[in-house]
Amino acid sequence: MAEDGYTRVDNPMEIETLLETLSEPGGASLQIGEQGEPMPVLLADLQAGEVLEVDISAVSELAGELRQGKAFRLLGQAQGKLVRTPEMTMEHCRQDDGRVLCRCAWPHRLEVLQRRDTFRARLRLGMEVSAILRDAEGNRAQGDLKDLSLEGCRLELPLSATNLLAEAPLPLDIALSFPDGTHFQARGRARHRRADTERQTLTAGFQFEGHGPEQERRLWYFVREIEQEAARHIEGGEATRPPSPLFQGPAGAEPKVGRRGAQGYATPMTRRLAHVAGYLDTQLLDLREGGEIDGVQLSRHADRLLRLHEEDREGLLFACDALYGESWLVGHGLGVAVRLLDLVGRDSVPQELRKALVASAMVHDLGKALLPDDVWQSAMPDDGGSPELHEHIALLEARMGGCQWLSTAVFTSVVRRISERLDGSGYPAGVTGEVLGELERAAAVVDAVDTLRRPLGERPAWRVGAIYRYLLDLEQAFDSRWVKRYIRRFGLYPIGTLVRFDGGQLAWVQGLDDDGRPSRVQLAGGVESSGEELHTVLGDKALEGEVLKGEVTRRLGEPREEVRVAKVATEAADIPN
C-alpha cells in the first residue's frame, strides 16, 4: 500500500478489466506532475500487455509537454474505485484526421483506492474502538465505533445521546481511540440514526466535514487496518495474517473497559426504568425533527411503568433519582409520572385512568423541546412565564394525533392545566381555583417539586426542605392540602435522597416508615466532597455499603441534612483533546 492509501494491482486480467472500464467516454483523465490538474482524455486503443493509445484531442495543448517526455498518470474511476497508473511517458504522438493520438507502453501495474461512499470498514466482534461525541457546550456522549469510511463513520451510543444529537444543529466533534493508544479527531454531522430501546442504544451515522488531505490519508490508513484486522476475526478468516498494530494494546497495559462495561446502573430497577427513558429520548428527537408522539409506544411504555410501580414502588422511586445521563425533560417527565401515580393513583382508581395519568405525565413537558432553551429554562413554578413559553402545551397537543386512547379529562388535568395556579397566575388559560379540580391541583404540586429538585440552566437544584417551605408560603398559588399530602407521602427526606446523619455518615434513603422517616438506608460509597456539593458515581460502587433496615436512627442518629448530589456517569478512559 502506498503512503497515500492506494493499493497496488499486479494481476494482468484485473489491470485489463480496469483499463477497459476507463476507456468508456468520460472515464479517464491525464495528470502531468503530482500537483497538475487532471484533464479529460480518451483511451482510444488497448493492446493488452503491449500498448495504450490515448486520444488527447480535447487537450491538444498538452502534446508539446508530452513530446518533451514529461511524466504523467492516467486517472479514472472503475468498479467504485479510484484508479491511477504509475508515472509514464509518451513514446509517440501523431495526428490522424484531426485527432491527436499518443502512444505509451502498457502499464504492468495499477494503483487503486476504494473511495465509494458505500464502502465501509466494519469492526467485528473483538475489535473495540471507543468514541466520544462532543458539542460546542462541552456536552458529551461515549460510545463505540461500528464502521469507518473516508466519508464518515457509524457510532453506537447510549440512548441518552439522542438529546445531544437533537440539540446540535452544528457539526459535532468526534474523537476515536484505538487500542494501541492512537487518537483521531474529526468534525461530523449526524445524517441518520436508529434507536434500540431494548438494548438502550442509538446507532448514528455521521458525515465528516472540512477534512483535508492529511485527515484523508489517516482515515484511509485506519480503514485499511480495520479491514486487515477484520479478516482475522471472521469465521474461516486469515488468522495467520499479522495483527494490525492499531488493535494491539501497549505492552503491559491492562485491557480497557469499554463503555458497556463501565456504565453501570445503581439498581436493577434503574436499568429497567432506563428502557422507558430511552423511549422518551427517541420521542424527543422525533418531535424536534417534525414527528409526532407515537401513541402505540406511549401506551406500551405507560404499561411498563405501571408494572414497575406495582412490583416495587420504593425501588422505582429510588430509580427516578438514580437515573443519570438523561436530558432534563426526560428525567422530569419520569419523575412527575412516578410520583403523581404514587400520590393519587391508588388501587381504587381504574387501571385505564392510571395508565392515562402516567402517559400524560411522561410527555407533559416535551413540547418545551420545540422552544428555545432560554425560554423555558429560566421559568420558575410561581412565574407565569413569557407568552412564548405558554406555546409549549399547544405545540405538544398538535403532535398527539395518534393518542386517541388517552382520557381527555386526564390529559386536560395533567398536560393542559398542570401549570395553572389557584390565583389565576398560571398558564395557558389563567384559570383560577374555582375551575381547577383535585387532579390538576395535585399535579401542579408534583410538577413544582420535581422541577426545583433538578438543576436547570443556571439554577442549582433546591433541597427538599426549602422546596416545601417555598410551596407552603405560596398558598395563594398552590393548594396547601396537596403540599401537605405530598410531604406526608414522601417525607422530609424522600426516597433517593442522600442524607448526612448525626453520626456524620452519609446514606441513601431507600425506604420510609408510615411517618415519612427513613426506615431503610444504604451507606454511601463512591462519594467525594467538592465544596458544598458532593459528587458521586451512581453506578455499581455507589451502593456497595451496608443496608440498614429498621434500626437507622439507632445506628446512625437522627437525619441531619440533605446533601446535594451532582450525579456523574461512569465512563471509560477519556480521549485527550
Coordinates of C-alpha atoms in Angstrom, one line a residue:
M1 CA 0.0 0.0 0.0
A2 CA 1.4 3.4 -0.9
E3 CA 1.6 6.2 1.7
D4 CA -1.4 7.9 0.3
G5 CA -3.6 4.9 0.7
Y6 CA -3.5 3.4 -2.9
T7 CA -3.1 -0.3 -3.2
R8 CA -1.0 -1.9 -6.0
V9 CA -2.7 -4.2 -8.5
D10 CA -0.4 -6.6 -10.4
N11 CA -2.9 -9.2 -11.8
P12 CA -2.9 -8.8 -15.6
M13 CA -6.5 -9.7 -16.0
E14 CA -7.6 -7.2 -13.3
I15 CA -5.4 -4.5 -15.0
E16 CA -7.1 -5.1 -18.3
T17 CA -10.6 -5.0 -16.9
L18 CA -9.9 -1.8 -15.0
L19 CA -8.5 -0.1 -18.1
E20 CA -11.3 -1.2 -20.3
T21 CA -13.7 0.5 -17.9
L22 CA -11.6 3.7 -18.1
S23 CA -11.9 3.5 -21.9
E24 CA -15.6 4.5 -21.8
P25 CA -16.3 8.1 -22.7
G26 CA -15.5 10.4 -19.8
G27 CA -13.8 7.6 -18.0
A28 CA -10.2 8.8 -18.0
S29 CA -8.1 11.9 -17.2
L30 CA -4.5 12.7 -17.7
Q31 CA -2.4 14.5 -15.0
I32 CA 1.1 15.9 -15.5
G33 CA 3.0 16.0 -12.3
E34 CA 1.7 15.4 -8.7
Q35 CA 0.0 18.8 -8.5
G36 CA -1.2 19.1 -12.1
E37 CA -4.9 19.4 -12.9
P38 CA -6.5 16.2 -14.3
M39 CA -7.5 16.9 -17.9
P40 CA -10.1 14.8 -19.9
V41 CA -8.7 12.3 -22.4
L42 CA -10.0 9.1 -24.1
L43 CA -8.3 5.7 -24.1
A44 CA -8.6 5.0 -27.8
D45 CA -6.9 1.7 -28.2
L46 CA -5.9 -1.0 -25.7
Q47 CA -3.5 -3.7 -26.7
A48 CA -3.2 -5.8 -23.5
G49 CA 0.3 -6.3 -22.3
E50 CA 1.8 -4.1 -25.1
V51 CA 0.4 -0.6 -25.9
L52 CA -2.0 2.1 -24.8
E53 CA -3.1 4.8 -27.2
V54 CA -4.6 7.9 -25.7
D55 CA -6.7 10.5 -27.6
I56 CA -5.7 13.9 -26.2
S57 CA -7.7 15.9 -28.9
A58 CA -9.7 17.7 -26.2
V59 CA -6.5 19.0 -24.6
S60 CA -4.2 19.1 -27.6
E61 CA -2.1 21.8 -25.9
L62 CA -0.6 19.1 -23.8
A63 CA 1.1 17.5 -26.8
G64 CA 4.2 19.7 -26.6
E65 CA 4.9 18.7 -23.0
L66 CA 4.2 15.1 -23.6
R67 CA 6.6 15.1 -26.6
Q68 CA 9.3 16.5 -24.3
G69 CA 9.0 13.5 -22.1
K70 CA 7.0 15.0 -19.2
A71 CA 5.8 12.2 -16.8
F72 CA 2.1 11.8 -16.4
R73 CA -0.5 9.5 -14.9
L74 CA -3.8 8.3 -16.2
L75 CA -6.7 8.6 -13.6
G76 CA -10.2 7.4 -13.5
Q77 CA -12.9 5.6 -11.6
A78 CA -13.8 1.9 -12.1
Q79 CA -15.8 -0.6 -10.0
G80 CA -16.3 2.0 -7.4
K81 CA -12.6 2.7 -7.0
L82 CA -10.2 5.5 -7.9
V83 CA -7.7 4.1 -10.4
R84 CA -4.3 5.5 -11.4
T85 CA -1.4 4.3 -13.5
P86 CA 2.2 4.7 -12.3
E87 CA 4.0 7.6 -13.8
M88 CA 4.6 7.0 -17.5
T89 CA 5.9 8.9 -20.6
M90 CA 4.6 9.1 -24.1
E91 CA 6.6 7.3 -26.8
H92 CA 5.0 8.8 -29.8
C93 CA 2.3 11.4 -30.7
R94 CA 0.6 11.8 -34.1
Q95 CA -2.3 13.5 -35.8
D96 CA -5.0 11.4 -37.5
D97 CA -7.9 13.0 -39.3
G98 CA -7.9 15.9 -36.8
R99 CA -7.4 13.8 -33.8
V100 CA -4.2 13.9 -31.6
L101 CA -3.2 10.4 -30.6
C102 CA -0.3 9.5 -28.3
R103 CA 1.1 6.1 -27.5
C104 CA 2.7 4.7 -24.4
A105 CA 3.8 1.4 -23.0
W106 CA 1.1 -0.8 -21.4
P107 CA 1.2 -0.4 -17.6
H108 CA 2.1 -3.7 -15.9
R109 CA 0.6 -2.4 -12.6
L110 CA -2.1 -0.1 -11.4
E111 CA -2.9 1.6 -8.1
V112 CA -6.5 1.7 -6.8
L113 CA -8.2 3.5 -3.9
Q114 CA -11.6 2.3 -2.7
R115 CA -13.4 5.5 -2.1
R116 CA -17.1 4.9 -2.8
D117 CA -19.5 6.1 -0.1
T118 CA -20.9 2.7 0.4
F119 CA -17.6 1.1 1.2
R120 CA -17.1 1.0 4.9
A121 CA -14.6 -0.9 7.0
R122 CA -16.7 -2.7 9.6
L123 CA -15.4 -3.6 13.1
R124 CA -16.2 -7.2 14.1
L125 CA -16.7 -8.8 17.5
G126 CA -13.5 -8.4 19.5
M127 CA -12.4 -5.2 17.7
E128 CA -13.1 -2.2 20.0
V129 CA -12.6 1.4 19.2
S130 CA -14.0 3.9 21.7
A131 CA -15.6 7.1 20.5
I132 CA -16.5 10.3 22.3
L133 CA -19.0 12.8 20.8
R134 CA -18.9 16.4 22.0
D135 CA -20.8 19.6 21.2
A136 CA -19.6 23.2 21.5
E137 CA -21.1 23.4 25.0
G138 CA -19.0 20.5 26.3
N139 CA -21.9 18.1 26.4
R140 CA -20.7 14.6 25.5
A141 CA -21.6 11.0 24.9
Q142 CA -19.4 8.0 24.8
G143 CA -19.9 5.0 22.6
D144 CA -18.2 2.6 20.2
L145 CA -17.1 2.9 16.5
K146 CA -19.0 0.4 14.4
D147 CA -17.7 1.2 10.9
L148 CA -15.5 3.8 9.2
S149 CA -15.0 5.2 5.7
L150 CA -13.3 8.2 4.1
E151 CA -16.7 10.0 4.1
G152 CA -17.9 9.3 7.6
C153 CA -18.5 6.8 10.4
R154 CA -21.2 5.0 12.3
L155 CA -21.3 5.1 16.1
E156 CA -23.2 3.1 18.7
L157 CA -24.1 5.4 21.6
P158 CA -26.3 5.2 24.7
L159 CA -29.9 6.2 24.1
S160 CA -29.3 9.3 26.2
A161 CA -27.2 10.7 23.3
T162 CA -30.4 11.5 21.4
N163 CA -30.6 14.7 23.4
L164 CA -27.1 15.6 22.3
L165 CA -27.9 15.0 18.6
A166 CA -31.1 16.9 18.8
E167 CA -29.6 20.0 20.3
A168 CA -26.6 20.1 18.0
P169 CA -27.5 21.6 14.6
L170 CA -23.8 22.3 14.0
P171 CA -21.2 19.5 13.4
L172 CA -20.1 17.6 16.5
D173 CA -16.5 16.8 17.5
I174 CA -15.8 13.0 17.1
A175 CA -12.8 11.6 18.9
L176 CA -11.8 8.0 18.3
S177 CA -9.3 6.0 20.4
F178 CA -7.8 2.8 19.1
P179 CA -6.5 0.0 21.5
D180 CA -2.8 0.9 20.8
G181 CA -3.4 4.5 22.0
T182 CA -3.8 6.1 18.6
H183 CA -6.2 9.0 18.7
F184 CA -8.1 10.6 15.8
Q185 CA -10.4 13.7 15.8
A186 CA -12.8 14.9 13.2
R187 CA -15.9 17.0 12.8
G188 CA -19.1 15.3 11.7
R189 CA -22.8 16.0 11.2
A190 CA -25.4 13.3 12.1
R191 CA -27.2 12.1 9.0
H192 CA -29.3 9.2 10.2
R193 CA -29.9 7.3 13.5
R194 CA -31.7 4.2 14.7
A195 CA -32.8 3.6 18.3
D196 CA -33.0 0.2 20.0
T197 CA -34.9 0.8 23.3
E198 CA -34.4 -2.8 24.5
R199 CA -30.6 -2.6 24.2
Q200 CA -30.7 1.0 25.3
T201 CA -28.5 2.0 22.3
L202 CA -28.6 4.5 19.5
T203 CA -26.8 3.9 16.2
A204 CA -26.0 7.1 14.4
G205 CA -24.3 7.7 11.1
F206 CA -22.0 10.8 10.7
Q207 CA -20.6 12.5 7.6
F208 CA -17.2 14.1 8.1
E209 CA -16.9 17.8 7.2
G210 CA -14.0 20.1 6.4
H211 CA -11.3 17.4 6.2
G212 CA -8.2 17.9 4.1
P213 CA -5.5 15.6 2.5
E214 CA -3.8 14.8 5.8
Q215 CA -7.0 13.7 7.5
E216 CA -8.0 11.7 4.4
R217 CA -4.6 10.0 4.4
R218 CA -5.1 9.0 8.1
L219 CA -8.6 7.9 7.5
W220 CA -7.6 5.6 4.7
Y221 CA -4.9 4.1 6.9
F222 CA -7.5 3.4 9.6
V223 CA -9.9 1.9 7.0
R224 CA -7.2 -0.4 5.6
E225 CA -6.1 -1.5 9.1
I226 CA -9.6 -2.2 10.2
E227 CA -10.2 -4.3 7.1
Q228 CA -7.0 -6.2 7.7
E229 CA -7.9 -6.9 11.4
A230 CA -11.5 -7.9 10.4
A231 CA -10.1 -10.5 8.1
R232 CA -8.5 -12.2 11.1
H233 CA -11.8 -12.3 13.0
I234 CA -14.3 -13.7 10.5
E235 CA -15.0 -17.4 10.5
G236 CA -12.5 -19.1 8.2
G237 CA -10.6 -15.8 8.1
E238 CA -7.0 -15.2 7.7
A239 CA -6.0 -16.0 11.2
T240 CA -2.3 -16.3 10.2
R241 CA -2.2 -12.7 8.9
P242 CA -0.2 -10.5 11.3
P243 CA -2.5 -8.4 13.5
S244 CA -2.9 -4.7 12.9
P245 CA -0.8 -2.6 15.2
L246 CA -3.8 -0.4 15.8
F247 CA -5.5 -3.2 17.7
Q248 CA -2.6 -4.2 19.8
G249 CA -2.6 -2.6 23.3
P250 CA 0.6 -1.1 24.7
A251 CA 2.9 -3.7 26.2
G252 CA 1.9 -4.4 29.8
A253 CA -1.2 -2.3 29.7
E254 CA -4.4 -3.5 31.3
P255 CA -7.3 -4.1 29.0
K256 CA -9.5 -1.1 28.7
V257 CA -13.1 -1.3 30.0
G258 CA -15.5 -0.4 27.2
R259 CA -18.5 1.8 27.5
R260 CA -20.9 -1.1 28.2
G261 CA -18.7 -2.5 31.0
A262 CA -18.1 0.9 32.5
Q263 CA -21.7 2.2 32.6
G264 CA -23.4 0.7 35.5
Y265 CA -26.8 1.2 37.0
A266 CA -27.4 1.8 40.7
T267 CA -30.0 -0.9 40.9
P268 CA -31.7 -3.4 38.6
M269 CA -34.8 -1.2 38.8
T270 CA -32.8 1.7 37.4
R271 CA -31.8 -0.4 34.5
R272 CA -35.4 -1.2 33.8
L273 CA -36.5 2.4 34.1
A274 CA -33.8 3.3 31.6
H275 CA -35.9 1.4 28.9
V276 CA -38.7 3.9 29.4
A277 CA -36.3 6.8 29.4
G278 CA -34.9 5.5 26.2
Y279 CA -38.3 5.7 24.6
L280 CA -38.7 9.3 25.7
D281 CA -35.2 10.2 24.5
T282 CA -36.1 9.0 21.0
Q283 CA -39.5 10.6 21.2
L284 CA -37.8 14.0 21.9
L285 CA -35.7 13.6 18.8
D286 CA -38.7 12.7 16.7
L287 CA -40.5 15.8 17.9
R288 CA -37.6 18.1 17.1
E289 CA -37.4 16.5 13.6
G290 CA -41.1 17.3 13.0
G291 CA -42.6 14.0 14.1
E292 CA -45.5 13.2 16.4
I293 CA -45.9 11.3 19.7
D294 CA -46.1 7.6 18.9
G295 CA -49.3 6.6 20.5
V296 CA -48.5 2.8 20.4
Q297 CA -45.1 3.3 22.0
L298 CA -46.5 5.7 24.6
S299 CA -49.2 3.1 25.6
R300 CA -46.6 0.3 25.8
H301 CA -44.2 2.3 28.0
A302 CA -47.0 3.6 30.2
D303 CA -48.0 0.0 30.9
R304 CA -44.3 -0.8 31.6
L305 CA -44.1 2.0 34.1
L306 CA -47.3 0.8 35.9
R307 CA -45.9 -2.7 36.2
L308 CA -42.6 -1.4 37.7
H309 CA -44.6 0.6 40.3
E310 CA -46.7 -2.4 41.1
E311 CA -43.7 -4.6 41.6
D312 CA -41.6 -2.3 43.7
R313 CA -42.8 1.3 44.4
E314 CA -39.8 2.2 46.6
G315 CA -37.4 0.7 44.1
L316 CA -38.9 2.8 41.3
L317 CA -38.9 6.0 43.4
F318 CA -35.2 5.4 44.1
A319 CA -34.5 4.7 40.4
C320 CA -36.1 8.1 39.4
D321 CA -33.2 9.8 41.3
A322 CA -30.5 7.3 40.4
L323 CA -31.1 7.5 36.7
Y324 CA -28.3 9.7 35.2
G325 CA -27.3 10.8 31.8
E326 CA -30.9 11.6 30.6
S327 CA -32.0 15.0 29.3
W328 CA -33.8 17.3 31.8
L329 CA -37.1 16.9 30.1
V330 CA -36.9 13.1 30.1
G331 CA -35.9 12.9 33.8
H332 CA -38.6 15.4 34.8
G333 CA -41.3 13.6 32.8
L334 CA -40.5 10.3 34.5
G335 CA -40.2 11.9 38.0
V336 CA -43.6 13.6 37.7
A337 CA -45.2 10.4 36.3
V338 CA -43.9 8.1 39.0
R339 CA -44.6 10.5 42.0
L340 CA -48.0 11.6 40.7
L341 CA -49.0 8.0 40.3
D342 CA -47.7 7.2 43.7
L343 CA -49.6 10.2 45.2
V344 CA -53.0 9.9 43.6
G345 CA -53.1 6.6 41.7
R346 CA -54.5 4.4 44.4
D347 CA -55.9 1.0 43.8
S348 CA -59.4 2.5 43.7
V349 CA -58.5 4.4 40.6
P350 CA -59.4 2.4 37.4
Q351 CA -56.5 1.0 35.5
E352 CA -57.2 2.9 32.3
L353 CA -57.2 6.2 34.2
R354 CA -53.9 5.3 36.0
K355 CA -52.4 4.5 32.6
A356 CA -53.6 7.8 31.1
L357 CA -52.2 9.6 34.1
V358 CA -48.8 8.1 33.7
A359 CA -48.7 8.6 30.0
S360 CA -49.8 12.2 30.2
A361 CA -47.2 13.0 32.9
M362 CA -44.4 11.4 30.9
V363 CA -44.9 13.7 27.9
H364 CA -46.4 16.8 29.6
D365 CA -43.4 19.0 29.1
L366 CA -41.9 17.5 25.9
G367 CA -43.4 20.5 23.9
K368 CA -40.7 22.6 25.5
A369 CA -38.1 20.9 23.3
L370 CA -39.7 22.9 20.4
L371 CA -38.8 26.2 22.1
P372 CA -35.5 28.0 22.6
D373 CA -33.8 26.7 25.8
D374 CA -33.6 30.2 27.4
V375 CA -37.4 30.5 27.1
W376 CA -38.2 27.5 29.3
Q377 CA -35.1 27.0 31.4
S378 CA -35.4 30.3 33.2
A379 CA -39.1 30.0 34.3
M380 CA -40.0 29.3 38.0
P381 CA -43.0 27.4 39.2
D382 CA -44.6 30.7 40.6
D383 CA -43.8 32.6 37.4
G384 CA -46.4 32.6 34.6
G385 CA -43.5 32.9 32.1
S386 CA -43.5 34.6 28.7
P387 CA -46.2 34.2 26.1
E388 CA -43.7 32.2 24.1
L389 CA -43.4 29.7 27.0
H390 CA -47.1 29.1 27.0
E391 CA -47.0 27.8 23.5
H392 CA -45.3 24.5 24.5
I393 CA -48.7 23.0 25.5
A394 CA -50.3 23.7 22.2
L395 CA -47.2 22.6 20.3
L396 CA -47.3 19.2 22.1
E397 CA -51.1 18.8 21.7
A398 CA -50.7 19.3 18.0
R399 CA -48.4 16.3 17.9
M400 CA -50.7 14.0 19.9
G401 CA -53.0 12.9 17.0
G402 CA -52.1 9.2 17.4
C403 CA -53.0 9.1 21.1
Q404 CA -56.8 9.0 20.9
W405 CA -56.8 6.3 23.6
L406 CA -55.9 8.8 26.3
S407 CA -58.6 10.0 28.6
T408 CA -59.4 13.6 27.6
A409 CA -60.2 14.5 31.3
V410 CA -56.8 13.2 32.5
F411 CA -54.9 14.8 29.6
T412 CA -56.6 18.1 30.4
S413 CA -55.6 17.9 34.1
V414 CA -52.0 16.7 33.7
V415 CA -51.0 18.4 30.5
R416 CA -53.2 21.4 29.8
R417 CA -53.6 22.6 33.4
I418 CA -50.5 21.4 35.2
S419 CA -49.1 25.0 35.1
E420 CA -52.3 26.7 36.1
R421 CA -52.4 28.3 39.6
L422 CA -55.2 28.8 42.2
D423 CA -54.9 32.6 41.9
G424 CA -55.1 32.7 38.1
S425 CA -51.4 33.5 37.7
G426 CA -50.6 30.3 35.7
Y427 CA -50.9 29.4 32.1
P428 CA -52.0 28.9 29.4
A429 CA -55.6 29.9 30.2
G430 CA -55.1 31.7 33.5
V431 CA -58.0 29.8 35.2
T432 CA -58.5 30.0 38.9
G433 CA -59.1 27.6 41.8
E434 CA -62.8 27.6 41.1
V435 CA -62.2 25.8 37.9
L436 CA -59.2 23.6 38.9
G437 CA -60.1 20.1 40.1
E438 CA -58.2 17.9 42.5
L439 CA -56.0 16.1 39.9
E440 CA -54.7 19.4 38.4
R441 CA -54.1 20.7 42.0
A442 CA -52.1 17.6 42.9
A443 CA -50.2 17.6 39.5
A444 CA -49.2 21.2 40.0
V445 CA -47.5 20.4 43.3
V446 CA -45.7 17.3 42.0
D447 CA -44.6 19.2 38.9
A448 CA -43.2 22.1 41.0
V449 CA -41.3 19.8 43.5
D450 CA -39.7 17.8 40.7
T451 CA -38.8 21.0 38.8
L452 CA -37.0 22.5 41.7
R453 CA -35.2 19.3 42.7
R454 CA -33.4 19.2 39.4
P455 CA -30.8 21.8 38.4
L456 CA -32.0 23.7 35.3
G457 CA -30.0 26.2 33.3
E458 CA -28.0 28.4 35.7
R459 CA -30.3 27.5 38.7
P460 CA -28.9 24.8 41.0
A461 CA -31.1 22.1 42.5
W462 CA -33.0 23.0 45.7
R463 CA -33.0 20.9 48.8
V464 CA -36.4 19.3 49.6
G465 CA -37.0 21.2 52.8
A466 CA -36.5 24.5 51.0
I467 CA -39.0 23.4 48.3
Y468 CA -41.6 22.5 50.9
R469 CA -41.3 25.9 52.6
Y470 CA -41.5 27.7 49.3
L471 CA -44.7 26.0 48.2
L472 CA -46.4 26.4 51.6
D473 CA -45.6 30.1 51.5
L474 CA -47.3 30.2 48.1
E475 CA -50.7 29.0 49.3
Q476 CA -52.4 31.5 47.0
A477 CA -51.0 29.6 44.1
F478 CA -50.6 26.0 45.3
D479 CA -53.1 24.0 47.2
S480 CA -51.6 23.7 50.7
R481 CA -53.7 20.5 51.3
W482 CA -51.8 18.8 48.4
V483 CA -48.5 20.2 49.5
K484 CA -49.0 18.6 53.0
R485 CA -50.2 15.3 51.5
Y486 CA -47.1 15.3 49.3
I487 CA -44.9 15.8 52.4
R488 CA -46.7 13.1 54.3
R489 CA -46.4 10.7 51.4
F490 CA -42.7 11.3 50.5
G491 CA -41.3 12.7 53.8
L492 CA -38.7 15.3 54.6
Y493 CA -36.0 13.0 53.1
P494 CA -37.7 11.3 50.1
I495 CA -36.5 8.0 48.7
G496 CA -33.4 8.6 46.6
T497 CA -32.1 11.4 48.9
L498 CA -28.5 11.4 50.1
V499 CA -28.6 12.2 53.9
R500 CA -26.0 13.1 56.4
F501 CA -26.9 11.7 59.8
D502 CA -25.9 12.9 63.3
G503 CA -23.1 10.4 63.4
G504 CA -21.6 12.0 60.3
Q505 CA -22.2 9.1 58.0
L506 CA -23.8 9.5 54.6
A507 CA -26.6 7.2 53.4
W508 CA -29.0 6.8 50.6
V509 CA -32.7 6.7 51.6
Q510 CA -34.3 3.6 50.1
G511 CA -37.4 3.3 52.3
L512 CA -39.7 5.3 54.6
D513 CA -41.9 4.3 57.5
D514 CA -45.5 5.4 57.9
D515 CA -44.4 8.7 59.4
G516 CA -42.2 9.5 56.4
R517 CA -38.9 8.8 58.2
P518 CA -36.0 6.8 56.7
S519 CA -36.6 3.2 57.6
R520 CA -34.1 1.6 55.1
V521 CA -30.9 3.2 54.0
Q522 CA -27.7 2.1 52.3
L523 CA -24.4 3.6 53.4
A524 CA -23.0 5.7 50.6
G525 CA -19.9 4.6 48.6
G526 CA -18.0 6.3 45.8
V527 CA -18.8 9.8 47.2
E528 CA -16.3 12.6 47.1
S529 CA -16.6 16.0 48.7
S530 CA -16.4 19.0 46.4
G531 CA -17.1 22.3 48.3
E532 CA -20.7 22.5 49.3
E533 CA -21.7 19.8 46.9
L534 CA -20.9 16.1 46.8
H535 CA -20.1 14.2 43.6
T536 CA -20.9 10.5 43.3
V537 CA -20.9 7.9 40.7
L538 CA -24.4 6.4 40.8
G539 CA -23.2 3.1 39.5
D540 CA -22.0 -0.1 40.9
K541 CA -19.8 1.3 43.7
A542 CA -22.5 3.8 44.9
L543 CA -24.5 1.0 46.5
E544 CA -21.7 -1.2 47.9
G545 CA -22.3 0.0 51.5
E546 CA -24.2 -1.8 54.2
V547 CA -28.0 -1.8 54.1
L548 CA -29.7 -0.8 57.4
K549 CA -33.3 -1.7 58.0
G550 CA -35.5 -0.6 60.9
E551 CA -32.6 0.5 63.0
V552 CA -31.5 3.5 61.1
T553 CA -31.6 6.1 63.9
R554 CA -30.1 3.7 66.5
R555 CA -27.1 3.1 64.3
L556 CA -26.7 6.5 62.6
G557 CA -28.5 9.0 64.8
E558 CA -31.2 11.4 63.5
P559 CA -31.1 12.6 59.9
R560 CA -29.3 16.0 60.0
E561 CA -29.4 17.4 56.4
E562 CA -29.9 16.5 52.8
V563 CA -26.8 16.5 50.8
R564 CA -27.0 17.8 47.2
V565 CA -25.5 15.4 44.7
A566 CA -24.0 16.0 41.3
K567 CA -24.6 12.7 39.6
V568 CA -21.6 11.8 37.4
A569 CA -21.9 8.9 34.9
T570 CA -19.1 6.3 34.9
E571 CA -17.0 6.4 31.8
A572 CA -14.2 4.5 30.2
A573 CA -10.8 6.3 29.9
D574 CA -11.3 9.7 28.3
I575 CA -9.7 10.6 25.0
P576 CA -7.4 13.6 25.1
N577 CA -8.5 16.8 23.4

